[in-house]
Tab-separated table of C-alpha atoms and ligand atoms in Angstrom:
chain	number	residue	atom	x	y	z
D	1	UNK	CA	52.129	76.349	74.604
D	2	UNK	CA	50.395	78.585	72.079
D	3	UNK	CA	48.782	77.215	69.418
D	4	UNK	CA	50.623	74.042	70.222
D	5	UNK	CA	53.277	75.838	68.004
D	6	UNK	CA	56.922	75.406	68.874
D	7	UNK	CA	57.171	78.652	66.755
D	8	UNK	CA	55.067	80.647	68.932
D	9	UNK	CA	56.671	79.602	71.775
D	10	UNK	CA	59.993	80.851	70.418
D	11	UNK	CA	58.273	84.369	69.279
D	12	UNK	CA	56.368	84.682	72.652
D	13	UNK	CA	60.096	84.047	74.921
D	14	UNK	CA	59.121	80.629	76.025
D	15	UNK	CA	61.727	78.484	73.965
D	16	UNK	CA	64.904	80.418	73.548
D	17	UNK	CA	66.561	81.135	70.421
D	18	UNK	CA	69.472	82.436	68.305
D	19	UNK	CA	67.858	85.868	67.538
D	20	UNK	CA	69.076	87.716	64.024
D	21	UNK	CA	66.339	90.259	63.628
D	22	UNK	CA	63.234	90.947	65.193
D	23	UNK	CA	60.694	94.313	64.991
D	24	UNK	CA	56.832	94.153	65.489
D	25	UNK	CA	55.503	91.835	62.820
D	26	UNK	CA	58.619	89.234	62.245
D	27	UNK	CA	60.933	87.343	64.080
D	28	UNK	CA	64.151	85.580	62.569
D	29	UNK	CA	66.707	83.272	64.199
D	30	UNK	CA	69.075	80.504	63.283
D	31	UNK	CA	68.267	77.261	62.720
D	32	UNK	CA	68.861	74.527	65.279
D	33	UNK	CA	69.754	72.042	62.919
D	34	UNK	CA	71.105	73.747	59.950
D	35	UNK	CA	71.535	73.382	56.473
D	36	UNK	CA	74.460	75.548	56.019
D	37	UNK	CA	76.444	78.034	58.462
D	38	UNK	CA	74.199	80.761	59.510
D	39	UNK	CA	70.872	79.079	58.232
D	40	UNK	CA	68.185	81.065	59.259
D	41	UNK	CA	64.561	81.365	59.974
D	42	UNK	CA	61.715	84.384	59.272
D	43	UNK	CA	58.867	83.648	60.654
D	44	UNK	CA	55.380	86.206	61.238
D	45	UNK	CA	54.932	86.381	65.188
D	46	UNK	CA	51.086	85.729	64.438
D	47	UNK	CA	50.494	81.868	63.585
D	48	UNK	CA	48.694	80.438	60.513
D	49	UNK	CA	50.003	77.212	59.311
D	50	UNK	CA	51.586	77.935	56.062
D	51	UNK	CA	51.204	80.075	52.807
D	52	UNK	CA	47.938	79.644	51.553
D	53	UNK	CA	46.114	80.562	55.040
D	54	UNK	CA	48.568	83.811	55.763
D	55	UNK	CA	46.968	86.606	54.981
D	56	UNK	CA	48.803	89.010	51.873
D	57	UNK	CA	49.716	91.938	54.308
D	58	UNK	CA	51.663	89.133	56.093
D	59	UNK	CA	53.062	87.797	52.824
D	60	UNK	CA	54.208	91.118	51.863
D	61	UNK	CA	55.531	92.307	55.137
D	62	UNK	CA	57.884	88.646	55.536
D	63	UNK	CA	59.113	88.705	52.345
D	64	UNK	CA	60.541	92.080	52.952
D	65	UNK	CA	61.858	91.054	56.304
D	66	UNK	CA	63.606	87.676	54.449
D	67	UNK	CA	65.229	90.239	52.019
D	68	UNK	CA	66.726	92.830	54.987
D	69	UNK	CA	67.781	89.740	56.792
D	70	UNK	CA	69.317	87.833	53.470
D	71	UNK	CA	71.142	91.560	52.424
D	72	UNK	CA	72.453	91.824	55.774
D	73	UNK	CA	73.760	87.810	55.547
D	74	UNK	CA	75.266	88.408	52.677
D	75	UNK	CA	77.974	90.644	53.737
D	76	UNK	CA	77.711	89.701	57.998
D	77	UNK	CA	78.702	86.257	57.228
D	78	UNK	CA	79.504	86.410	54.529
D	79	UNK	CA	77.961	84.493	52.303
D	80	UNK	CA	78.374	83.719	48.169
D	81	UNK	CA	74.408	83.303	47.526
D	82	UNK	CA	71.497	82.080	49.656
D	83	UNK	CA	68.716	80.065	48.729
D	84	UNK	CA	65.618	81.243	50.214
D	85	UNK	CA	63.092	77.745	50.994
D	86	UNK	CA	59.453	77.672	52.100
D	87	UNK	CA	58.079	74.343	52.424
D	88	UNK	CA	54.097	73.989	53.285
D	89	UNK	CA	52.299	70.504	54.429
D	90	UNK	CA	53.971	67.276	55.483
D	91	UNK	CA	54.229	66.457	51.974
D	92	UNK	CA	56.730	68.998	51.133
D	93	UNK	CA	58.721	68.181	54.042
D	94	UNK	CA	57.132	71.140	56.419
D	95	UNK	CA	57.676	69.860	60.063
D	96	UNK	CA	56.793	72.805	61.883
D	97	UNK	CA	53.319	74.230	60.925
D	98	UNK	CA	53.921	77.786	61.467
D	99	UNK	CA	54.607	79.713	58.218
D	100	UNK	CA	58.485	80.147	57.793
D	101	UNK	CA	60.552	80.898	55.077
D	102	UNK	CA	64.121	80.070	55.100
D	103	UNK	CA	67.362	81.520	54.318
D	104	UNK	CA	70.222	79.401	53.547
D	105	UNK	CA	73.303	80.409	52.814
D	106	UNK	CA	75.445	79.213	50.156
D	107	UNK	CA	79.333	79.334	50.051
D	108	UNK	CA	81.547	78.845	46.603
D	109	UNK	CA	80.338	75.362	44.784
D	110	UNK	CA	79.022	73.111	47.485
D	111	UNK	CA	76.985	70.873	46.861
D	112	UNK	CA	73.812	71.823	46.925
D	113	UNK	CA	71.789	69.583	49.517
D	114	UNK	CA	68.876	70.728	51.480
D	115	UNK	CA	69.538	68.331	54.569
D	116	UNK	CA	69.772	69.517	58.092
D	117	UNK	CA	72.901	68.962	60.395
D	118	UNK	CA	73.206	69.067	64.080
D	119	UNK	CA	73.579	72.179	65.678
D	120	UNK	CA	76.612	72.929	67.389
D	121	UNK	CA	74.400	75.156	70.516
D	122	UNK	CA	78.418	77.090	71.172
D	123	UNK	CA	78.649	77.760	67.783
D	124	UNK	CA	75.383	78.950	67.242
D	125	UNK	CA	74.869	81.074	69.980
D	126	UNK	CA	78.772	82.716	69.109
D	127	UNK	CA	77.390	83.242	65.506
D	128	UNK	CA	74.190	84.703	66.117
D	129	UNK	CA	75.646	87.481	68.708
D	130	UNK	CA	78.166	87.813	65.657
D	131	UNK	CA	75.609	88.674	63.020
D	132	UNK	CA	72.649	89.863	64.893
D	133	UNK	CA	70.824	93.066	63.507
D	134	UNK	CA	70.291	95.937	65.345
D	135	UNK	CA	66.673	96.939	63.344
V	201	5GP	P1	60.403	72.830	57.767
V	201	5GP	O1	60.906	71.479	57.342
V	201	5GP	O2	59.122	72.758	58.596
V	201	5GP	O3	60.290	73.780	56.607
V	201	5GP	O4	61.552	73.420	58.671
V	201	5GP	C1	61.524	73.452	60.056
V	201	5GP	C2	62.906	73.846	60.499
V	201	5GP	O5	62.801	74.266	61.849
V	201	5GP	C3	63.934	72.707	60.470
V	201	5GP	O6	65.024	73.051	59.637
V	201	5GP	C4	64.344	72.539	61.946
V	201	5GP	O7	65.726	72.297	62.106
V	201	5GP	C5	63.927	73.852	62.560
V	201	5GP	N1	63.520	73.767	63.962
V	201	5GP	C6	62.671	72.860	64.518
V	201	5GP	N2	62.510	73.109	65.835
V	201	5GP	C7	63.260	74.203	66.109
V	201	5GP	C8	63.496	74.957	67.313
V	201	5GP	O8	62.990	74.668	68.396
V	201	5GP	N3	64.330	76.023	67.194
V	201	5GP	C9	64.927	76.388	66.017
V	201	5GP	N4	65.743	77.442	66.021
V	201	5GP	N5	64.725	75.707	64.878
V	201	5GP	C10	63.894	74.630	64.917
V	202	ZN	ZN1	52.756	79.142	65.642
């Protein structure tokens, strides 16, 4: 596996996942253990471990990706509000050391928890062919 990274492995094909968006520099898919319905993932398809060692033209070019993606949750899901999360070192509760940010979708007055639930894998596959983007 590249870079030892499950994260590469999803952006190069070699671990499936529940595409929303991709294009040349970004990939984003659902979460496998989500925080909310329709918690999802941006990740750059080049690896570096977290924010400090991604270069700025990455930076810029994710952010811009999480806030197509998040526009488009809004109203696909929908959604009330998102929180948008990016954890870096073990510290902070990053598990998977491939820069990601993530979008988490908020609905009404839940309570607002950060913990991750099993993923239904019917239920996520049905929502991401639901609310996948087409560019
Ligand atoms: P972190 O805590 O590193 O910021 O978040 C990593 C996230 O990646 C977790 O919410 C976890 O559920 C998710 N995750 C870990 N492995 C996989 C995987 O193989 N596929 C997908 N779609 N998500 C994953
Ligand atoms: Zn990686």
């Amino acid at each position: 596996m590249k870079n030892n990274c499950v994260f590469c492995a999803i952006a190069e094909g070699e671990i499936p996942s529940f595409k929303v968006y991709e294009d040349e520099l970004v990939l984003a898919y659902l979460d496998i253990n989500p925080f909310t319905k329709g918690h999802t993932l941006v990740i750059p398809k080049v690896h570096t471990a977290g924010l400090v060692d991604t270069p700025d033209e990455t930076l810029a070019a994710v952010i811009a990706r999480v806030k197509k993606v998040a526009t488009h949750l809004k109203d696909a899901l929908p959604c009330d509000g998102f929180n948008i999360l990016q954890n870096n070192g073990e510290a902070a509760g990053q598990t998977v050391m491939h820069v990601h940010f993530h979008i988490v979708p908020r609905y009404g007055m839940e309570e607002l928890a950060f913990a991750n639930h099993k993923g239904d894998m019917a239920e996520l596959k049905a929502l991401a062919e639901r609310i996948r983007m087409n560019g």
